[in-house]
């Protein structure tokens, strides 16, 4: 029986409104991209998404960006350098020494506009991040705390599921890709008897007056521990610092997260016998007891376990009762925990499988070298929390490093979801040497993310041209074609920046005699940061990447070339740097990469079966330096030119960068006709 024409299909209009407003039945707003956190990494990703015209939203729990920097570091001085002067005008080069700026097209949003201090105040970072978000009009929902995240499987979704985010008000948000940039926000704590008596770095007083005449024990040995000690060094009786591992100095390890010189005053007072000191022990073997006078004593845990439960703290055996030379036999007035930070896993449903369960997995999420979660496709970790990829190896946990890894993630997403291939510049093979020289001398991403991001050069058929891809995650090299949309069918070069393998470590003497290498034949023994070029005839397989030689960033290549280290990090010396590089490339490609004047190309055309690429791409296409008097005479004698024809203008190949003639070793003036081809081949 059919419905009456007068009968309402959905009943009273109020019922439809009630259904639409019911939270369980309403459809939550859906975004392509959700970014969690409006700190430096979150804002950097928002910038790239906005520039690409993507649908995104940033969720920030605080009322403004950079909330971490409103409290930390506690003593307000950043250890990221703000080098405002380098003597260079090149903006990309200057970013090598600017550790605070985010990447953007707006020169006003460089951090040097916000602080003149070499080590800036954290308040300047808060101001900078606020201006970055406001000036660029980034879409941020402030005062929105995401309390829970889970998955909703759906075949129509990009990754086979949507991410369901619930905020503190119970509002639900959906997104296809989740980009987590929340940093490390949970204080790392070690559970041992008496740990409840310990004050945390996140809450301890920062007023030196509160520590006058006190004995202080600091647990930890990183920058937060030494920062805390530096603040009270001049007012305490003494400071003891306890950790299970030896101190790691950043200038010895080349890792910016290790102890920086700006905070290491306690090392002076310890080594110059001024009462302060460093001790090594595992905190899990100790206990801290509080006596009747409110003083704290350090003892061994097994002494506490042997004591009966009805004994007072004053009656429990202390190490000095057995050994009157025990180092920590003097009681302490304060014990401060400075053990770093962990990632907050609490808001993620277990179905996302972010935590590996091991000790390292409690600090960082479990992710791939592409920064994507191993447990949930479409979930990416950005910024400080992504540092597990290069922990204590490179700068991925810090702004000057992760601004480039965030860009790499965005490029991966652009190809995966929008069919936009990884950006590449296609150039003739004659510009190969100059392209490499330019990048190793200017690029900041290569320089800061050494061993993690590398440039990749994909050769075209017959090696007559190449595609240049910048800052690709090298541990994903085997998947390059899938991740970038580019083909590597004719061989490739990988340009990486590396320190010498025996030059970094907490136990290394990095100031030893003869530490520098100056001769090109010893370039492979270079200790300081220098460019290394790997050549592969074929794209390495995943198995080759996985089982590469120990301490190698890449699988064993077909050929490898080290550009000798340079004290000025300026690899432009014609003989020391460029000539060996060019000859290495020529050997790999079995070709001649020099630039030639038209006179030489003309002679080659008459005497060789195969011309150098420069002559093929320039001279034979009527480009290059086409009119010298001696060449004109040759053409007249060969009846290729009338004797009365005017001499044409000398035109350089328009595809060459200024200076390429000198850079690549072309003669500065055309040589005499009698010059032999053999000697011509030896031209620099």
XYZ file of C-alpha atoms in Angstrom:
684
model
C 0.000 0.000 0.000
C 1.448 3.377 -1.011
C 1.982 6.323 1.296
C -0.604 9.040 1.429
C 0.455 12.175 -0.342
C -0.459 14.153 2.753
C 1.576 11.990 5.148
C 4.924 13.593 6.220
C 7.859 11.384 5.274
C 9.896 12.049 8.479
C 7.132 12.968 10.901
C 7.051 16.308 12.746
C 9.775 18.779 11.708
C 11.019 18.928 15.314
C 11.984 15.233 15.155
C 14.358 15.838 12.238
C 15.974 18.706 14.149
C 16.347 16.546 17.254
C 18.039 13.801 15.235
C 20.426 16.281 13.635
C 21.377 17.765 16.996
C 21.794 14.477 18.834
C 25.558 14.009 19.383
C 25.447 10.279 18.790
C 23.735 10.659 15.442
C 25.252 13.840 14.031
C 28.137 13.562 11.576
C 31.340 15.080 13.029
C 33.295 17.581 10.916
C 35.781 15.812 8.669
C 39.131 17.162 7.547
C 41.720 15.726 5.218
C 44.490 16.631 7.682
C 44.429 17.135 11.440
C 47.527 18.584 13.073
C 47.882 18.055 16.811
C 49.790 20.865 18.487
C 50.640 24.446 17.487
C 54.285 24.324 18.442
C 57.082 24.811 15.894
C 56.526 21.473 14.116
C 52.739 21.825 13.984
C 52.928 25.354 12.598
C 55.566 24.309 10.082
C 53.311 21.558 8.739
C 50.309 23.923 8.726
C 52.326 26.332 6.577
C 53.084 23.682 3.964
C 49.491 22.417 3.932
C 48.157 25.940 3.512
C 50.583 26.770 0.706
C 49.437 23.616 -1.097
C 45.763 24.563 -0.650
C 44.914 21.516 1.461
C 42.016 20.997 3.861
C 43.497 20.997 7.378
C 42.982 22.112 10.972
C 45.442 22.545 13.834
C 44.273 21.740 17.366
C 46.052 23.500 20.231
C 45.157 23.119 23.908
C 46.533 26.539 24.902
C 45.216 29.979 23.937
C 48.275 30.701 21.769
C 51.032 28.854 19.878
C 54.211 27.558 21.482
C 52.749 26.837 24.915
C 55.765 24.677 25.842
C 58.013 27.727 25.619
C 55.837 29.716 28.014
C 57.284 27.512 30.816
C 60.385 25.840 29.441
C 63.272 26.015 29.630
C 62.649 27.006 33.249
C 65.467 29.532 33.310
C 64.291 31.025 29.992
C 67.488 30.832 27.963
C 67.315 28.742 24.781
C 70.358 26.761 23.686
C 69.482 27.054 19.989
C 71.843 29.558 18.416
C 70.697 32.734 16.728
C 73.657 33.651 14.528
C 72.608 36.875 12.864
C 75.798 37.508 10.883
C 77.659 35.082 8.644
C 79.245 37.382 6.064
C 76.996 35.816 3.417
C 73.879 37.141 1.689
C 72.610 33.714 0.653
C 69.407 33.074 2.634
C 69.671 29.281 2.401
C 73.249 29.305 3.669
C 72.324 31.589 6.553
C 69.692 29.102 7.718
C 72.553 26.729 8.481
C 73.350 28.972 11.428
C 69.816 30.033 12.343
C 68.457 27.312 14.617
C 65.141 28.960 15.467
C 63.427 30.122 12.267
C 60.712 28.126 10.583
C 60.594 27.852 6.794
C 58.390 30.321 4.954
C 58.342 32.644 1.966
C 58.200 35.751 4.189
C 61.625 37.216 5.112
C 59.985 39.087 7.998
C 59.475 35.722 9.711
C 63.126 35.046 10.387
C 63.995 34.731 14.056
C 66.820 37.243 13.838
C 64.094 39.872 13.562
C 62.913 38.899 17.056
C 66.104 38.691 19.104
C 69.634 40.033 19.005
C 70.874 37.457 21.539
C 73.034 34.554 20.408
C 71.130 32.345 22.878
C 67.654 33.923 22.838
C 65.074 34.195 25.597
C 62.209 31.701 25.406
C 59.707 34.566 25.475
C 61.027 35.669 22.097
C 60.213 32.209 20.738
C 56.623 32.484 22.025
C 56.272 35.879 20.345
C 57.806 34.575 17.123
C 55.505 31.551 16.889
C 52.464 33.725 17.550
C 53.431 36.076 14.729
C 54.189 33.137 12.428
C 50.673 31.754 12.872
C 48.942 35.142 12.657
C 50.911 36.628 9.760
C 50.435 33.554 7.596
C 46.785 33.104 8.614
C 47.214 29.496 9.710
C 44.029 27.701 10.763
C 44.390 26.880 14.459
C 41.658 25.966 16.952
C 42.992 27.233 20.275
C 41.798 26.125 23.716
C 41.031 22.709 22.242
C 42.471 19.769 24.131
C 42.240 16.468 22.302
C 41.462 13.964 25.050
C 41.136 10.723 23.078
C 42.026 9.397 19.623
C 40.825 6.180 18.040
C 40.210 4.649 14.613
C 37.048 4.167 12.583
C 37.571 1.691 9.762
C 36.088 2.816 6.465
C 37.033 1.543 3.010
C 36.318 4.940 1.517
C 38.996 6.612 3.632
C 42.430 7.321 2.167
C 44.140 4.892 4.499
C 41.262 2.485 5.140
C 40.196 4.305 8.311
C 39.446 7.705 9.743
C 41.037 9.094 12.871
C 38.420 10.069 15.435
C 39.495 12.868 17.781
C 37.435 13.774 20.854
C 38.135 17.061 22.605
C 37.611 18.135 26.215
C 34.051 19.278 25.448
C 33.085 15.944 23.934
C 33.091 17.307 20.391
C 34.241 14.787 17.784
C 36.524 15.553 14.829
C 37.355 13.231 11.926
C 40.381 13.300 9.678
C 41.972 11.164 7.007
C 45.568 11.874 8.053
C 46.709 12.615 11.599
C 49.898 14.629 12.098
C 51.012 14.572 15.731
C 53.271 17.449 16.771
C 52.747 17.473 20.532
C 56.415 17.142 21.449
C 57.621 15.445 24.626
C 55.552 16.738 27.527
C 55.526 14.068 30.270
C 58.373 14.361 32.814
C 60.495 11.233 32.887
C 60.406 9.694 36.352
C 62.231 6.746 37.879
C 60.360 4.788 40.524
C 62.564 4.076 43.535
C 62.015 4.189 47.328
C 61.809 7.810 48.373
C 61.122 9.198 44.907
C 58.112 10.998 46.395
C 60.574 13.270 48.210
C 62.127 14.471 44.938
C 61.250 17.818 43.347
C 60.799 17.919 39.579
C 62.519 20.216 37.085
C 59.064 21.240 35.904
C 58.051 22.657 39.326
C 61.169 23.374 41.411
C 61.845 26.985 42.404
C 63.998 28.982 40.002
C 64.806 31.669 42.577
C 68.457 31.248 43.691
C 67.550 32.821 47.028
C 65.667 29.647 47.919
C 68.895 27.637 47.768
C 71.251 29.777 49.827
C 73.558 27.637 51.971
C 71.950 24.341 50.925
C 73.338 20.951 49.916
C 71.673 19.980 46.630
C 71.524 16.652 44.802
C 70.452 16.735 41.135
C 69.345 13.523 39.438
C 70.206 13.575 35.733
C 73.013 14.751 33.508
C 71.459 16.490 30.519
C 71.024 20.153 29.697
C 68.078 20.589 32.088
C 70.205 19.241 34.964
C 73.132 21.512 34.178
C 70.800 24.446 33.492
C 69.361 23.990 36.982
C 72.833 23.725 38.508
C 74.055 26.822 36.648
C 71.248 28.876 38.179
C 72.175 28.071 41.799
C 75.902 27.403 41.486
C 76.912 30.559 43.315
C 74.622 30.240 46.360
C 74.723 26.560 47.379
C 77.166 24.832 49.729
C 77.686 22.259 47.006
C 75.864 20.517 44.185
C 76.195 16.818 43.474
C 74.905 15.451 40.195
C 73.978 11.775 39.945
C 73.312 9.749 36.777
C 73.859 6.218 35.551
C 75.932 7.341 32.554
C 78.936 9.570 32.019
C 78.545 13.149 30.880
C 78.174 13.546 27.117
C 79.595 16.808 25.769
C 78.021 18.071 22.549
C 81.336 19.231 21.132
C 82.619 15.664 21.465
C 79.527 13.836 20.204
C 78.467 16.439 17.579
C 74.937 15.998 18.933
C 73.244 19.265 19.925
C 71.069 17.528 22.529
C 74.071 16.595 24.653
C 75.572 18.976 27.195
C 76.227 22.407 25.697
C 79.073 24.621 26.819
C 76.671 27.397 27.870
C 75.479 25.241 30.790
C 78.600 23.359 31.873
C 79.909 25.592 34.658
C 79.616 22.727 37.148
C 82.266 20.809 35.202
C 84.684 23.619 35.994
C 83.863 23.697 39.699
C 84.127 19.885 39.874
C 87.441 19.583 38.079
C 88.855 22.665 39.815
C 88.017 21.089 43.225
C 85.424 23.577 44.384
C 83.169 21.110 46.302
C 80.730 20.318 43.457
C 80.883 16.904 41.831
C 79.529 14.256 39.445
C 78.684 10.682 40.439
C 77.596 7.604 38.467
C 75.010 5.095 39.702
C 71.739 3.539 38.567
C 68.874 5.304 40.366
C 66.936 2.041 40.495
C 69.532 0.655 42.929
C 69.190 3.565 45.361
C 66.729 4.888 47.898
C 66.284 8.333 49.416
C 65.333 8.593 53.064
C 64.082 11.604 54.982
C 65.250 11.959 58.577
C 63.544 13.651 61.501
C 65.248 16.964 60.684
C 63.932 16.975 57.126
C 67.308 16.104 55.586
C 67.619 13.573 52.760
C 70.006 10.621 52.836
C 71.017 8.389 49.941
C 71.211 4.679 50.682
C 71.162 1.428 48.761
C 67.796 -0.150 48.079
C 68.753 -3.521 49.555
C 69.485 -1.865 52.928
C 65.906 -0.647 52.901
C 64.574 -4.074 51.927
C 66.447 -5.707 54.821
C 65.019 -3.279 57.370
C 61.841 -4.243 59.210
C 58.765 -2.193 58.439
C 58.518 -0.741 61.946
C 61.921 0.928 61.835
C 62.106 4.707 61.486
C 64.101 6.333 58.713
C 66.740 7.379 61.260
C 67.349 3.733 62.211
C 67.806 2.283 58.704
C 71.332 1.302 57.736
C 73.157 3.799 55.555
C 76.152 3.005 53.307
C 78.466 5.065 55.501
C 77.692 2.769 58.411
C 79.705 0.103 56.579
C 81.993 2.382 54.578
C 82.888 5.684 56.202
C 84.278 6.927 52.874
C 80.924 6.722 51.061
C 80.790 9.622 48.569
C 77.240 10.767 49.406
C 77.443 10.437 53.187
C 76.520 14.113 53.763
C 72.742 14.722 53.928
C 71.025 16.896 51.315
C 68.548 19.724 51.757
C 67.022 19.324 48.277
C 66.872 16.549 45.699
C 65.850 17.662 42.190
C 64.845 15.372 39.315
C 66.019 16.506 35.849
C 65.579 13.355 33.757
C 64.075 14.740 30.571
C 60.710 14.165 28.946
C 58.582 11.411 27.415
C 55.864 11.357 24.772
C 52.264 11.431 26.047
C 50.708 8.147 24.916
C 47.657 8.489 27.184
C 45.301 10.012 24.605
C 45.850 7.295 21.984
C 43.682 4.194 21.885
C 45.694 0.966 21.934
C 44.364 0.145 18.465
C 46.752 2.784 17.072
C 49.732 0.725 18.314
C 52.051 3.650 18.914
C 53.990 2.209 21.840
C 56.542 -0.556 21.294
C 56.684 -1.422 24.996
C 60.477 -1.329 25.334
C 62.401 1.271 27.351
C 63.109 3.480 24.332
C 59.487 3.084 23.233
C 58.329 4.754 26.448
C 60.094 7.940 25.395
C 59.276 8.015 21.668
C 56.461 6.635 19.488
C 57.210 3.697 17.218
C 57.684 5.125 13.707
C 59.372 4.380 10.402
C 62.145 6.369 8.741
C 59.356 8.110 6.789
C 57.984 9.386 10.151
C 54.824 7.328 9.719
C 53.601 5.160 12.569
C 54.444 1.476 12.220
C 51.052 0.597 13.705
C 48.643 2.943 11.907
C 48.895 4.031 8.285
C 48.269 7.740 7.876
C 49.497 8.678 11.363
C 52.715 10.709 11.250
C 54.846 11.965 14.125
C 56.472 15.364 13.639
C 58.984 17.486 15.499
C 60.698 16.554 18.756
C 58.645 13.383 19.166
C 59.963 12.068 15.829
C 63.547 12.100 17.079
C 63.668 8.309 17.425
C 64.645 8.218 13.731
C 67.958 9.977 14.408
C 68.328 10.046 18.214
C 71.831 11.162 19.187
C 72.824 11.065 15.520
C 71.465 14.232 13.934
C 69.276 17.280 14.632
C 65.792 15.836 14.022
C 64.631 16.615 17.570
C 65.269 20.339 17.217
C 63.790 23.161 15.144
C 66.790 23.529 12.844
C 66.441 19.847 11.955
C 62.742 19.019 12.019
C 61.719 22.016 9.920
C 63.229 19.955 7.064
C 61.845 16.550 8.104
C 58.372 18.130 8.300
C 58.810 19.368 4.726
C 59.869 15.866 3.677
C 56.713 14.397 5.249
C 54.581 16.962 3.431
C 56.177 16.009 0.120
C 55.454 12.337 0.804
C 51.817 13.179 1.527
C 51.509 15.329 -1.578
C 52.464 12.374 -3.737
C 50.497 9.743 -1.834
C 47.183 11.597 -1.670
C 47.330 14.246 -4.396
C 49.536 12.670 -7.080
C 52.059 15.514 -6.850
C 55.510 14.106 -7.511
C 58.427 15.001 -5.265
C 59.794 18.365 -6.488
C 62.706 17.904 -8.883
C 64.747 20.043 -11.216
C 65.696 18.506 -14.571
C 69.004 19.746 -15.965
C 71.462 18.743 -18.697
C 74.284 16.501 -17.534
C 76.774 19.317 -18.130
C 75.392 21.011 -15.019
C 75.829 17.987 -12.766
C 79.046 19.118 -11.087
C 77.903 22.689 -10.547
C 74.561 21.501 -9.113
C 76.295 19.340 -6.514
C 78.816 22.046 -5.656
C 76.070 24.595 -5.183
C 74.027 22.361 -2.864
C 76.860 21.192 -0.619
C 77.920 24.814 -0.156
C 74.483 26.314 0.453
C 71.843 23.773 1.482
C 70.789 23.961 5.117
C 68.696 20.769 5.196
C 71.651 18.638 4.094
C 73.930 20.398 6.542
C 71.710 20.082 9.614
C 70.130 16.673 8.947
C 73.396 14.965 8.035
C 73.035 11.227 7.678
C 69.221 11.478 7.595
C 68.190 13.647 4.644
C 70.193 13.478 1.427
C 69.931 14.841 -2.100
C 69.251 12.257 -4.795
C 70.229 12.668 -8.448
C 68.339 10.428 -10.863
C 70.072 9.945 -14.198
C 68.047 10.004 -17.388
C 68.559 7.665 -20.332
C 72.095 7.760 -21.792
C 73.102 10.037 -18.896
C 72.462 13.150 -20.973
C 70.280 14.750 -18.272
C 69.315 14.267 -14.636
C 66.607 15.045 -12.092
C 67.725 16.626 -8.814
C 65.639 15.747 -5.725
C 66.422 17.579 -2.508
C 66.420 16.259 1.075
C 64.959 12.784 0.768
C 64.975 10.467 3.852
C 67.854 8.182 2.930
C 66.665 5.209 4.983
C 63.668 5.091 2.612
C 65.907 4.999 -0.473
C 64.700 1.557 -1.563
C 61.134 2.944 -1.748
C 62.104 6.132 -3.568
C 60.060 5.424 -6.704
C 56.917 4.625 -4.703
C 57.255 7.582 -2.362
C 58.241 10.266 -4.880
C 56.688 9.331 -8.214
C 60.133 9.578 -9.823
C 61.916 6.785 -11.711
C 65.435 5.577 -10.982
C 66.053 3.349 -13.996
C 69.402 4.606 -15.211
C 71.460 4.971 -12.050
C 71.598 7.544 -9.285
C 73.860 9.603 -7.062
C 73.160 10.258 -3.383
C 74.740 13.315 -1.743
C 75.074 13.034 2.015
C 76.912 15.013 4.703
C 78.965 12.948 7.159
C 81.445 13.189 10.007
C 84.403 10.823 10.145
C 83.404 7.521 11.707
C 85.991 7.737 14.502
C 85.509 11.409 15.266
C 82.369 11.427 17.413
C 81.665 9.989 20.837
C 81.665 10.864 24.554
C 85.025 9.123 24.937
C 86.702 10.706 21.898
C 89.421 13.331 21.979
C 88.173 15.504 19.148
C 91.031 17.979 19.589
C 93.830 15.514 18.866
C 96.872 16.550 16.832
C 96.605 16.108 13.058
C 92.822 15.830 13.300
C 92.303 17.646 10.001
C 92.869 16.248 6.524
C 94.043 18.581 3.782
C 95.040 16.421 0.823
C 92.490 15.168 -1.671
C 93.959 11.649 -1.702
C 93.160 11.429 2.039
C 89.635 12.804 1.704
C 88.088 9.491 2.792
C 89.752 10.022 6.189
C 88.147 13.430 6.715
C 86.956 13.846 10.293
C 84.883 17.005 10.211
C 81.521 17.301 8.459
C 82.024 16.923 4.712
C 80.069 15.855 1.592
C 80.073 12.201 0.515
C 78.715 11.162 -2.895
C 77.435 7.618 -3.439
C 76.918 6.228 -6.940
C 74.548 3.311 -7.625
C 73.932 1.716 -10.992
C 70.601 0.469 -9.657
C 68.287 1.569 -6.870
C 69.227 -0.394 -3.716
C 66.715 -2.956 -2.471
C 65.057 -2.888 0.954
C 67.179 -5.852 1.993
C 70.364 -4.029 0.983
C 69.324 -0.967 2.981
C 68.407 -3.055 6.003
C 71.578 -5.150 6.018
C 74.025 -2.412 5.053
C 77.505 -2.463 6.635
C 77.712 -1.409 10.267
C 77.887 2.362 10.767
C 77.178 2.996 7.075
C 74.233 5.333 6.409
C 73.632 3.635 3.040
C 74.280 0.260 1.367
C 77.646 -0.329 -0.245
C 77.631 1.694 -3.497
C 79.117 1.036 -6.923
C 81.494 3.947 -6.244
C 81.946 6.502 -3.488
C 83.645 9.887 -3.287
C 84.530 12.023 -0.262
C 85.029 15.741 -0.815
C 87.889 16.604 1.513
C 86.886 18.443 4.681
C 87.311 22.191 4.690
C 87.977 24.409 7.699
C 85.618 27.069 6.303
C 82.995 24.503 5.166
C 83.480 26.079 1.744
C 83.897 23.388 -0.900
C 84.673 25.607 -3.893
C 88.443 25.160 -4.270
C 88.973 24.453 -8.004
C 91.734 21.886 -7.473
C 91.087 20.609 -3.957
C 87.320 20.141 -4.220
C 85.832 20.581 -7.710
C 88.350 18.816 -9.934
C 88.319 15.509 -7.948
C 84.515 15.623 -7.826
C 84.204 16.199 -11.572
C 86.593 13.373 -12.388
C 84.705 11.028 -10.061
C 81.448 11.862 -11.840
C 83.097 11.415 -15.239
C 84.428 8.001 -14.251
C 80.989 6.916 -13.072
C 79.303 8.138 -16.255
C 82.135 7.405 -18.688
C 81.836 10.868 -20.197
C 83.484 14.281 -20.236
C 81.639 16.860 -18.119
C 83.799 19.878 -18.931
C 82.534 22.993 -20.657
C 84.200 23.914 -23.939
C 84.400 26.898 -26.218
C 82.995 26.442 -29.675
C 86.469 26.172 -31.201
C 87.147 22.964 -29.257
C 83.699 21.594 -30.036
C 84.321 22.246 -33.719
C 87.571 20.290 -33.604
C 85.878 17.448 -31.702
C 83.128 17.321 -34.334
C 85.769 16.712 -36.998
C 87.872 14.201 -35.074
C 85.612 12.270 -32.660
C 82.764 9.839 -33.038
C 81.266 10.884 -29.663
C 81.218 14.499 -28.628
C 81.317 15.654 -24.983
C 77.789 16.396 -23.692
C 78.508 20.114 -23.547
C 79.205 20.166 -27.275
C 76.149 18.032 -28.035
C 73.843 20.214 -25.970
C 75.435 23.527 -26.832
C 77.536 23.812 -29.943
C 75.546 21.450 -32.176
C 72.393 23.366 -31.244
C 74.053 26.637 -32.181
C 74.526 27.693 -28.594
C 77.707 28.505 -26.720
C 80.630 30.730 -27.751
C 80.179 30.549 -31.509
C 82.442 33.251 -32.888
C 86.138 33.377 -32.293
C 88.441 34.652 -35.031
C 90.312 31.354 -35.355
C 87.070 29.384 -35.547
C 85.717 31.829 -38.145
C 88.813 31.223 -40.249
C 88.296 27.446 -39.942
C 84.729 27.762 -41.161
C 85.763 29.965 -44.066
C 88.446 27.490 -45.126
C 85.914 24.655 -44.866
C 83.503 26.684 -47.038
C 80.957 26.696 -44.208
C 81.022 30.489 -44.037
C 81.441 33.234 -46.619
C 84.604 35.214 -46.218
C 82.625 38.447 -46.095
C 80.118 37.237 -43.424
C 80.109 39.433 -40.296
C 81.492 37.976 -37.111
C 78.622 37.046 -34.768
C 78.246 37.899 -31.161
C 79.870 35.691 -28.551
C 76.967 34.137 -26.749
C 77.259 31.834 -23.795
C 74.954 28.886 -23.407
C 71.880 30.393 -21.777
C 71.378 27.252 -19.686
C 74.672 27.743 -17.865
C 74.798 29.436 -14.494
C 77.139 32.419 -14.218
C 80.575 31.198 -13.377
C 80.096 27.647 -14.698
C 82.823 28.130 -17.282
C 85.399 28.795 -14.583
C 83.809 26.387 -12.109
C 83.806 23.393 -14.371
C 87.223 24.032 -15.782
C 86.606 25.560 -19.202
C 89.514 27.582 -20.581
C 89.190 31.274 -19.900
C 90.243 32.035 -23.465
C 90.133 29.874 -26.605
C 93.297 27.910 -27.076
C 95.388 27.967 -30.276
C 94.328 25.747 -33.123
C 97.519 23.774 -32.854
C 96.649 22.695 -29.304
C 96.388 18.922 -29.203
C 93.228 17.175 -28.100
C 95.184 15.337 -25.421
C 96.304 18.528 -23.776
C 92.825 19.961 -24.213
C 91.445 17.032 -22.279
C 93.621 17.948 -19.331
C 92.155 21.422 -19.067
C 90.872 22.149 -15.597
